[in-house]
Tab-separated table of C-alpha atoms in Angstrom:
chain	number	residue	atom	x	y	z
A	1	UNK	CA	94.425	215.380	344.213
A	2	UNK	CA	95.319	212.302	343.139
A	3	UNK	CA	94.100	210.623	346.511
A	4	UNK	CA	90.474	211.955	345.441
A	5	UNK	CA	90.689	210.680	341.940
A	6	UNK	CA	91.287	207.693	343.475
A	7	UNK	CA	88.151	207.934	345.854
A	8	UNK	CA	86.002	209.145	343.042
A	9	UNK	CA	87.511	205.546	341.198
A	10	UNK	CA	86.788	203.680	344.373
A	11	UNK	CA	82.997	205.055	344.264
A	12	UNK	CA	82.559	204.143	340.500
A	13	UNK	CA	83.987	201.136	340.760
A	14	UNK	CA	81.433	199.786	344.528
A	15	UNK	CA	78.431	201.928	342.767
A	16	UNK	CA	78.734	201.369	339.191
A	17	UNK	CA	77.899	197.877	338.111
A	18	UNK	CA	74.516	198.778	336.537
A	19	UNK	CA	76.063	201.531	335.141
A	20	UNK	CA	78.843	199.723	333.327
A	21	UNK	CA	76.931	197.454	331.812
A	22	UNK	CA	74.251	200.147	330.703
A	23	UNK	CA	77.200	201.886	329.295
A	24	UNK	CA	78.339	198.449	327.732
A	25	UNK	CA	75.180	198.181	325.886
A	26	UNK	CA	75.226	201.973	324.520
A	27	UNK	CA	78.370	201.134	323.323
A	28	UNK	CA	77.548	198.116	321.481
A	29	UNK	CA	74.175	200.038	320.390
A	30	UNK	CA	76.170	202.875	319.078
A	31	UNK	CA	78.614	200.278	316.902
A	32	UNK	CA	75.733	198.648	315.617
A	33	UNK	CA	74.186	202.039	314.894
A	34	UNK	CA	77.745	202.836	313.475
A	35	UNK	CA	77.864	199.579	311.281
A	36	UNK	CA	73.954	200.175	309.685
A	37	UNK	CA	75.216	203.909	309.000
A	38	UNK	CA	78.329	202.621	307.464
A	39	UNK	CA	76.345	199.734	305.608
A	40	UNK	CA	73.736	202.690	304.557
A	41	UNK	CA	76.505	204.983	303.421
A	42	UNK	CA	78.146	201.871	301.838
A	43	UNK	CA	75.080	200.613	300.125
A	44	UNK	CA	74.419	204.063	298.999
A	45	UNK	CA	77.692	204.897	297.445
A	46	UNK	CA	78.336	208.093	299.866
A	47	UNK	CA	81.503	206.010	301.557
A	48	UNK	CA	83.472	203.255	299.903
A	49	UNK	CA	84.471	200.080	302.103
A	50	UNK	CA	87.116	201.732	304.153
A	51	UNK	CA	84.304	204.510	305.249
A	52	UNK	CA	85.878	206.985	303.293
A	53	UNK	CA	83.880	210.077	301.758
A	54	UNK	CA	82.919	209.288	298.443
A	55	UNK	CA	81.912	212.577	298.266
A	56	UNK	CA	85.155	214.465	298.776
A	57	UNK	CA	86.817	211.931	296.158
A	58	UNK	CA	84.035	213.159	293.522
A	59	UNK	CA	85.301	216.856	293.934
A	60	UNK	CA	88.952	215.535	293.339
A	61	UNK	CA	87.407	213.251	290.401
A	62	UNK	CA	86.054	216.581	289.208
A	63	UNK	CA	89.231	218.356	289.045
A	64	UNK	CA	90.981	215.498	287.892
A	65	UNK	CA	88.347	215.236	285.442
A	66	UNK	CA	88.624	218.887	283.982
A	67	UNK	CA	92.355	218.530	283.721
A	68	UNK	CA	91.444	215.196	282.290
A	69	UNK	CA	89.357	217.092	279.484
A	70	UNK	CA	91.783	219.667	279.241
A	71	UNK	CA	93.979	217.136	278.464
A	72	UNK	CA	92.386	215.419	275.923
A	73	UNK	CA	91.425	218.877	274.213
A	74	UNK	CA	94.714	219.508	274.745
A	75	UNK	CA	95.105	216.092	272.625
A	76	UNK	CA	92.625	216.866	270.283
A	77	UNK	CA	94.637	219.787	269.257
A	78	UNK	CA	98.043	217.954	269.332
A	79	UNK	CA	96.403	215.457	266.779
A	80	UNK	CA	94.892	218.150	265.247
A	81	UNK	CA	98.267	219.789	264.838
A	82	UNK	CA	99.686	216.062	264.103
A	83	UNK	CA	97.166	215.349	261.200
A	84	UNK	CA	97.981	219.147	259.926
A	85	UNK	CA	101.931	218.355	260.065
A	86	UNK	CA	101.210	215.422	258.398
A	87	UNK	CA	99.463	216.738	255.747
A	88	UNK	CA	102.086	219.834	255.623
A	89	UNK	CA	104.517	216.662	255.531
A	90	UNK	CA	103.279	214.953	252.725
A	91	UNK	CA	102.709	218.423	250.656
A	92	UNK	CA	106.235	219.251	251.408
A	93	UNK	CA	107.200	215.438	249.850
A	94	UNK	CA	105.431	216.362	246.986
A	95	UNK	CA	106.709	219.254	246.537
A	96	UNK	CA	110.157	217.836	246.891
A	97	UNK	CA	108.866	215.487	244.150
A	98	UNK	CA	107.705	217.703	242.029
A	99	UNK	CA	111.021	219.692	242.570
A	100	UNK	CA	113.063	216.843	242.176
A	101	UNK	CA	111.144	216.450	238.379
A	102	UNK	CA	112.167	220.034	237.964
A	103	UNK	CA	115.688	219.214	238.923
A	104	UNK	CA	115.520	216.714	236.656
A	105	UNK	CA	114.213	218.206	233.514
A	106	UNK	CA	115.962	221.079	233.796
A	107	UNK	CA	119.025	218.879	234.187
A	108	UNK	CA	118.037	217.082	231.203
A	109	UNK	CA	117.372	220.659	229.398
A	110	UNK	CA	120.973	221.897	230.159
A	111	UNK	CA	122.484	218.398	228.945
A	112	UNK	CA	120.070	219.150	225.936
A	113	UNK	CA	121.775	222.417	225.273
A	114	UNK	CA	124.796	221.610	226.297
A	115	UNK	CA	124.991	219.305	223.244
A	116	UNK	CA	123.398	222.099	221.324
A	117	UNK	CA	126.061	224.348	221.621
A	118	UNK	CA	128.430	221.740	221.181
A	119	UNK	CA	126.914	220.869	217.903
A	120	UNK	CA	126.703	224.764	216.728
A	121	UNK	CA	130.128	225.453	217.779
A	122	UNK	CA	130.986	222.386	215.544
A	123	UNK	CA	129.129	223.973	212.632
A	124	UNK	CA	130.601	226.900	213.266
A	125	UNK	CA	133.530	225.152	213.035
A	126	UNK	CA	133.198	223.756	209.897
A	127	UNK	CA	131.420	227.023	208.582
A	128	UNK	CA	134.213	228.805	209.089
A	129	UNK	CA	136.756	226.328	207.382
A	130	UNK	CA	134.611	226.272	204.683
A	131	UNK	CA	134.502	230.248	204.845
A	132	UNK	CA	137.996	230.149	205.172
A	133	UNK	CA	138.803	227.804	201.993
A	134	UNK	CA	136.050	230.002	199.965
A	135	UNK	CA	138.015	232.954	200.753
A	136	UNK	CA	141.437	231.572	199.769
A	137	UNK	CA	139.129	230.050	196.357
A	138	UNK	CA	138.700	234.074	195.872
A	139	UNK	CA	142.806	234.600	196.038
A	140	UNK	CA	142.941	232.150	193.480
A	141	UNK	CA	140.520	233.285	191.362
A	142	UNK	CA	142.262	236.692	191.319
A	143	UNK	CA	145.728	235.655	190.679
A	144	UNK	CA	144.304	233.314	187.883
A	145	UNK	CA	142.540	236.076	186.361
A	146	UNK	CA	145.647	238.671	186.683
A	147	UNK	CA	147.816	235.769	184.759
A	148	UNK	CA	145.820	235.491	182.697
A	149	UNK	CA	145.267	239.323	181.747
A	150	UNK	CA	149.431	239.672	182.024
A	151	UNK	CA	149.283	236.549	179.288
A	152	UNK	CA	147.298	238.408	177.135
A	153	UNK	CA	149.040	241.612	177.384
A	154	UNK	CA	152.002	240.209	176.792
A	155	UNK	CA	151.974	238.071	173.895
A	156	UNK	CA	155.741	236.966	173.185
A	157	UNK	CA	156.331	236.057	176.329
A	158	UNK	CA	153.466	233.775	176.476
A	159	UNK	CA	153.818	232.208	173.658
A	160	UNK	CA	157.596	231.479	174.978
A	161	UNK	CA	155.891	229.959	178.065
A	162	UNK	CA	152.769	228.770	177.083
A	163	UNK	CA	153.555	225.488	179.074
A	164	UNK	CA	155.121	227.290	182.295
A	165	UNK	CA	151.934	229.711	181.972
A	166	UNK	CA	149.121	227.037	181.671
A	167	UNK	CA	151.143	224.956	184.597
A	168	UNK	CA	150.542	227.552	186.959
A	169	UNK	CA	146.996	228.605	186.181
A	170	UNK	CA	146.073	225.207	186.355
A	171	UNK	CA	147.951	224.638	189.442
A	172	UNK	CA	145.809	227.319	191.085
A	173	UNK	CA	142.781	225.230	190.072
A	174	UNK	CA	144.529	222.063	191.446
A	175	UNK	CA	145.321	223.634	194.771
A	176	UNK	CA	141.717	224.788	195.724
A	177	UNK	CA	140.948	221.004	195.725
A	178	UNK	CA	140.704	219.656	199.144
A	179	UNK	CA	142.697	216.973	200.085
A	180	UNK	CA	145.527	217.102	197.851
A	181	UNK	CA	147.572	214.113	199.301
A	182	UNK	CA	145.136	211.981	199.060
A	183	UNK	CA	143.451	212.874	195.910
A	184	UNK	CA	146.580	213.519	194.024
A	185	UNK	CA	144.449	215.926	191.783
A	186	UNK	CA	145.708	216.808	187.992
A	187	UNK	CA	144.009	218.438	185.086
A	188	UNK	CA	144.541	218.468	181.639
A	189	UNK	CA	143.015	220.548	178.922
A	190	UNK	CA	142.145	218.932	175.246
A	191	UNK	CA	141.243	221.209	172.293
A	192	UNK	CA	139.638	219.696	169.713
A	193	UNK	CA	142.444	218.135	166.753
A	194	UNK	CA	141.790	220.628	163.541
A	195	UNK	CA	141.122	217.869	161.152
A	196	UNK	CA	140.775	214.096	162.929
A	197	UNK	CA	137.792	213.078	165.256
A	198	UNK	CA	139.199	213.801	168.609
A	199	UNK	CA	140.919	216.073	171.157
A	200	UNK	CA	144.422	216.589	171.129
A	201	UNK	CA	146.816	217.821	174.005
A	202	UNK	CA	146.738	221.478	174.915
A	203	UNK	CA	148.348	222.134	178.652
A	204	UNK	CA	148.369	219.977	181.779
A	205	UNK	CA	149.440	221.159	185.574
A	206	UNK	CA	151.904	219.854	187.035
A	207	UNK	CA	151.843	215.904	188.370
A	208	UNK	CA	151.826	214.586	185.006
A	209	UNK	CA	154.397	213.022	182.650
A	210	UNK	CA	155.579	214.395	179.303
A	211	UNK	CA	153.469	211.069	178.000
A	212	UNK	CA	150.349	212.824	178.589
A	213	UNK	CA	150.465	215.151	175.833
A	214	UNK	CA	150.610	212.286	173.296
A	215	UNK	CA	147.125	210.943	174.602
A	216	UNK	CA	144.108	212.078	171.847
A	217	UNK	CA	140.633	211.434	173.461
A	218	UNK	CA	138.375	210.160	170.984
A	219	UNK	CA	135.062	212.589	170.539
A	220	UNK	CA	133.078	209.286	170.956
A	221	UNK	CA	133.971	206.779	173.679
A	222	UNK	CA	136.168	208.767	176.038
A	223	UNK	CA	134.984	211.609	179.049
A	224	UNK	CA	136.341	214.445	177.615
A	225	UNK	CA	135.209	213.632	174.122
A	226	UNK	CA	131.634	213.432	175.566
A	227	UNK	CA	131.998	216.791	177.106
A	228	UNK	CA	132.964	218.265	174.307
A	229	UNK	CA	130.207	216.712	172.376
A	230	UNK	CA	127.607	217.270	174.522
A	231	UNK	CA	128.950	221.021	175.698
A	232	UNK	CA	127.940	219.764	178.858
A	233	UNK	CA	129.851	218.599	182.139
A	234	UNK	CA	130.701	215.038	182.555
A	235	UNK	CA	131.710	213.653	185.773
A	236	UNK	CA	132.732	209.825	185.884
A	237	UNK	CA	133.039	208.944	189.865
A	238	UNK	CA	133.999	205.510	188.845
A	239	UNK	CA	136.271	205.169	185.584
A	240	UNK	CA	135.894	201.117	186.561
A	241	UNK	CA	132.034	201.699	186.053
A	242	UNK	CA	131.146	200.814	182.540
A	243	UNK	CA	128.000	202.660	182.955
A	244	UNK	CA	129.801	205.848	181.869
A	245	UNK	CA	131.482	206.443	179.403
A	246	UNK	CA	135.699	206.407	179.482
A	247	UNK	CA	138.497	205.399	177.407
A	248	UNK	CA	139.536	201.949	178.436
A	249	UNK	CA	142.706	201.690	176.996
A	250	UNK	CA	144.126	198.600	177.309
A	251	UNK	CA	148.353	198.525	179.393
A	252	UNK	CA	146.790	201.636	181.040
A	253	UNK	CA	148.423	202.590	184.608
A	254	UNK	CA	145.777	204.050	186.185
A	255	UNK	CA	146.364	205.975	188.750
A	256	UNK	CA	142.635	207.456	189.204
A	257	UNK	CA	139.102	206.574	189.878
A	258	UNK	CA	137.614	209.529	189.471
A	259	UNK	CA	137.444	211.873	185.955
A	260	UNK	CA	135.730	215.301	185.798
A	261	UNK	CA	134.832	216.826	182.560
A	262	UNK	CA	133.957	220.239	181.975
A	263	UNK	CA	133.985	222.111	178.526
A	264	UNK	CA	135.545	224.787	177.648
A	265	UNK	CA	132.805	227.207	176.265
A	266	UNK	CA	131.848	230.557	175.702
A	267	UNK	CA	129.307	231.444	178.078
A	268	UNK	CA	126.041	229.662	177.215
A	269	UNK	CA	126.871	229.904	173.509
A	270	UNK	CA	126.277	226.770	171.709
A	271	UNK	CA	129.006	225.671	169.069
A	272	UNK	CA	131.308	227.494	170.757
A	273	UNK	CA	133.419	224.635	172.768
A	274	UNK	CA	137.258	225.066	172.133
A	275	UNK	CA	137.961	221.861	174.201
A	276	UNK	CA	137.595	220.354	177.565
A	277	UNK	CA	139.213	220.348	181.118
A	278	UNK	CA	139.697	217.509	182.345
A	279	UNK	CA	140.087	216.758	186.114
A	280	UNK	CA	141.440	213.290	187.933
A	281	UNK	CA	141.384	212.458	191.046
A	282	UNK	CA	142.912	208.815	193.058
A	283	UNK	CA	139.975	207.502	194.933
A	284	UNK	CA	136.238	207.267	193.673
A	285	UNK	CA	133.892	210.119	193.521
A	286	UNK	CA	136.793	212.168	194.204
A	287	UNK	CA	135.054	215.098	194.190
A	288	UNK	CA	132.183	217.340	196.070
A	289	UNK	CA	130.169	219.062	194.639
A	290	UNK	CA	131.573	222.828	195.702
A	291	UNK	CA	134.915	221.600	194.025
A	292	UNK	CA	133.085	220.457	190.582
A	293	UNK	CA	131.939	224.409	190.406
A	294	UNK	CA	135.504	225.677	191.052
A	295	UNK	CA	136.412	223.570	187.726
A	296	UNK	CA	133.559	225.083	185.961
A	297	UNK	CA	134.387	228.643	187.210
A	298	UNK	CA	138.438	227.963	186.207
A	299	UNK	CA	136.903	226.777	182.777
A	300	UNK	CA	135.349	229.805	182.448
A	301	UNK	CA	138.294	231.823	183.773
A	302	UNK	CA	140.535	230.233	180.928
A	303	UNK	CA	138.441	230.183	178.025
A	304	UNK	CA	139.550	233.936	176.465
A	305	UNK	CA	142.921	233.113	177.205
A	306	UNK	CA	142.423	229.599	175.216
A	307	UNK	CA	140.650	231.344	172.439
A	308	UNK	CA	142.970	234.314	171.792
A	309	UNK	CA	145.848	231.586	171.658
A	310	UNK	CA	143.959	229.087	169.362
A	311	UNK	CA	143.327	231.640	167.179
A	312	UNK	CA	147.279	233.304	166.584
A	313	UNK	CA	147.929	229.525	166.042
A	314	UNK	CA	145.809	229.131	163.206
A	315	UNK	CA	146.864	232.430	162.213
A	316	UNK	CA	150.498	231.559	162.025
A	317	UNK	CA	150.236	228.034	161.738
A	318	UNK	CA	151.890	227.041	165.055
A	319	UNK	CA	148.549	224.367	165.887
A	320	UNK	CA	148.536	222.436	169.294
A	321	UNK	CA	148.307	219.106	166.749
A	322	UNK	CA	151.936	219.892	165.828
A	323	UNK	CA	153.742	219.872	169.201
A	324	UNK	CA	151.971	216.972	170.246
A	325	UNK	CA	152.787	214.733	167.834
A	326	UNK	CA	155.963	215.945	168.004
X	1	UNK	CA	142.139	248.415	203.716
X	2	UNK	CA	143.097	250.511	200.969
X	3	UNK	CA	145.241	248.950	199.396
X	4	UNK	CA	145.137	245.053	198.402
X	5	UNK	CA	148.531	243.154	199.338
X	6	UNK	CA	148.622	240.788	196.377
X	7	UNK	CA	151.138	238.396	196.557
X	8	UNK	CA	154.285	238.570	193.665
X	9	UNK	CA	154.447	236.042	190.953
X	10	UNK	CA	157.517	234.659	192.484
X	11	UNK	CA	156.466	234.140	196.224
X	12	UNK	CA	153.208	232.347	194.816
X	13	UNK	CA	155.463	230.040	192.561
X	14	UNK	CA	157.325	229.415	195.442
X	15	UNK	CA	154.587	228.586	198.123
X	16	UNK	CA	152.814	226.258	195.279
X	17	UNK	CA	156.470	224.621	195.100
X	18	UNK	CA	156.648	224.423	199.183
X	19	UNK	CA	153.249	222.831	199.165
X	20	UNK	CA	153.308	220.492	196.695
X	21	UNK	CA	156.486	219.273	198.708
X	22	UNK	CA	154.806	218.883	201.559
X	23	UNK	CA	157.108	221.432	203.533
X	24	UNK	CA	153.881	223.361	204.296
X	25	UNK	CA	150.615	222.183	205.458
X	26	UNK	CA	147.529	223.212	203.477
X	27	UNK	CA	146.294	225.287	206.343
X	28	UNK	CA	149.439	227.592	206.240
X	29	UNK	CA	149.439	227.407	202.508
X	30	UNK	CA	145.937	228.902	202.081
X	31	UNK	CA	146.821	231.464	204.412
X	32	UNK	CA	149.977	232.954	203.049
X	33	UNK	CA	148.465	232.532	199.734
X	34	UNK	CA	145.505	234.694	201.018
X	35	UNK	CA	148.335	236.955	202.648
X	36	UNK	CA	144.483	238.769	204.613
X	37	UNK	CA	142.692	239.040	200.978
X	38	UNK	CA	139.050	238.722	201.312
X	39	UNK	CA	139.335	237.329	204.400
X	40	UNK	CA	138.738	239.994	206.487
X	41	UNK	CA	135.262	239.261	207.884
X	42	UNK	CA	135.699	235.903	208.512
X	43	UNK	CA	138.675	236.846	210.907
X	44	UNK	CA	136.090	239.456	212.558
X	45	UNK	CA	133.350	236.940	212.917
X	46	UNK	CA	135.803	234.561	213.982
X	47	UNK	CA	137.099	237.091	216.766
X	48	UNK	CA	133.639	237.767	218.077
X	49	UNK	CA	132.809	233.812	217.923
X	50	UNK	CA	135.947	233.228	219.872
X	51	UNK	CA	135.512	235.866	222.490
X	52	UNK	CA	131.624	234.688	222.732
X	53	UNK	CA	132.922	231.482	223.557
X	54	UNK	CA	135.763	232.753	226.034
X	55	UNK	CA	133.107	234.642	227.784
X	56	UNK	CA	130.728	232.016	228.086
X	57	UNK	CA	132.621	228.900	228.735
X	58	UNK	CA	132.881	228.641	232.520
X	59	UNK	CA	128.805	229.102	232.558
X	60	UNK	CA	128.358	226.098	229.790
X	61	UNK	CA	131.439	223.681	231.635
């Protein structure tokens, strides 16, 4: 076998120089054929340098260029969905603004009532302490008034106590004063002197020195004596004030600022003024104006009690004018 | 109340006494000188005001 292959070689080789050339120049024909066909191909876009099949690439360029739209759909959406979040985003921020305002008002609206019902439970507060001291006002109104009755009833025994008596009622008068300590209140009541132009002593609470009955009020130029002339109240927040009018007397102690002045009348009648209660108090404008009507409501309170006594007096002859200068 | 608990002569001499002292505070003077007279609604509004406020203080602190 291989001894004939080698024949057959032997042949080719003695009989074959025409042929090898001839199949030398098909050769180099078919390269240059090759190298115009790759040129063409080339030149026409079907292959790229290398010879490769432009066309095969194109199907791959096709897929790659659907997934490459899919993609950017796919983008579109995402930025879509990106500009929609955003949106959502800056909605929510607002909201959380807005909220945040809310927060803040409605923080502002507690604080708000917050000091609201600080400031009613202080005026409940002082409502009730000024319930509280109207209410105790009452008790004293109704033990004043059942003294008072008792006095009346039983004659001889007032008269024995007059002072003690009048002490005591006008201590209940004294004690619905606020601030006691401080304005050291004290009253005194002046009935008008049975012959001379002023008031004379009558009954005092308690606070005062025995030198206080020997004080007369003139009917012009002191409080009292104004009330009594006028049969209206007189209330002197300043005694130092020379705008009212007050007894300056000279070596005086004073130990108040203030002087209230109420007559002591029979209802609205006019004439009818049996004398005047007069309240002092330490510092100036001692008084409000809730405790001015408790001294008008006493005054009332006293009057029948005044005017039942005044009256024996005369009867028998025992006048306030005689003690005092006694 | 039926019956008003006024206080005697004496006990109100003494508590003016006791006050004007100073052994007793206002306060405690106007109430045993009240000794509950007339003050009965106040002490009824006060008890509602005071549970009102017991109720509603944890919401307001």
């Amino acid at each position: 076998m291989a001894e004939d292959l080698i024949k057959l070689l032997e042949i080719l080789n003695d009989s074959s120089g025409w042929f090898l050339n001839f199949l030398a120049y098909i050769v180099a024909a078919g390269l240059v054929v090759m190298i115009i066909i790759h040129l063409y191909r080339y030149g026409t876009g079907k292959n790229d340098w290398m010879g490769r099949n432009l066309e095969e690439t194109d199907q791959g360029r096709q897929v790659t260029l659907i997934q490459l739209e899919r993609c950017q759909e796919e983008n579109d959406e995402l930025e879509k969905k990106v500009i929609l979040l955003e949106q959502e985003r800056k909605e929510l921020l607002e909201l959380i603004k807005e909220k945040e305002l809310e927060i803040t008002k409605g923080k502002k609206q507690v604080n708000k009532l917050t000091q609201e019902i600080n400031t009613l439970r202080q005026l409940y507060e002082e409502l009730d302490n000024r319930y509280d001291d109207e209410t105790y006002t009452m008790s004293q109104i109704m033990y004043t008034a059942d003294e008072i009755a008792t006095a009346i009833v039983e004659e001889e025994h007032f008269r024995q106590n007059r002072d003690d008596i009048f002490m005591n009622l006008l201590d209940y008068l004294v004690n619905t004063f606020k601030g006691f300590r401080e304005k050291n209140p004290r009253c005194i009541i002046h009935v008008k002197h049975p012959e001379e132009d002023c008031l004379i002593h009558y009954a005092h609470s308690s606070g005062h020195s025995h030198r206080v009955k020997f004080y007369r009020p003139p009917i012009i130029g002191s409080s009292a004596g104004k009330a009594y002339r006028t049969n209206e109240l007189y209330y002197v927040p300043d005694v130092e004030n020379l705008e009212y009018e007050y007894d300056r007397k000279e070596l005086s102690r004073k130990v108040y600022r203030t002087i209230l002045c109420v007559p002591i009348k029979a209802g609205s009648l006019d004439g009818k003024t049996i004398g005047v209660l007069s309240v002092t108090g330490t510092p100036v404008d001692a008084y409000e104006k809730i405790e001015i009507e408790r001294a008008i409501l006493f005054a009332s309170l006293i009057y029948p009690l005044i005017h039942i006594d005044l009256n024996k007096r005369k009867e028998t002859g025992d006048e306030p004018d005689s003690e005092a200068s006694g | 109340m039926n019956q008003i608990q006024k206080l005697p002569v004496e006990e109100r001499r003494r508590l003016n006494r006791l006050y004007r002292k100073g052994s007793i505070t206002r306060k405690q003077f106007m109430q045993l000188m009240k000794n509950g007279l007339f003050d009965h609604e106040r002490l009824e509004m006060k008890r509602k005001y005071l549970e009102f406020i017991k109720l509603h203080r944890d919401e307001w602190n």
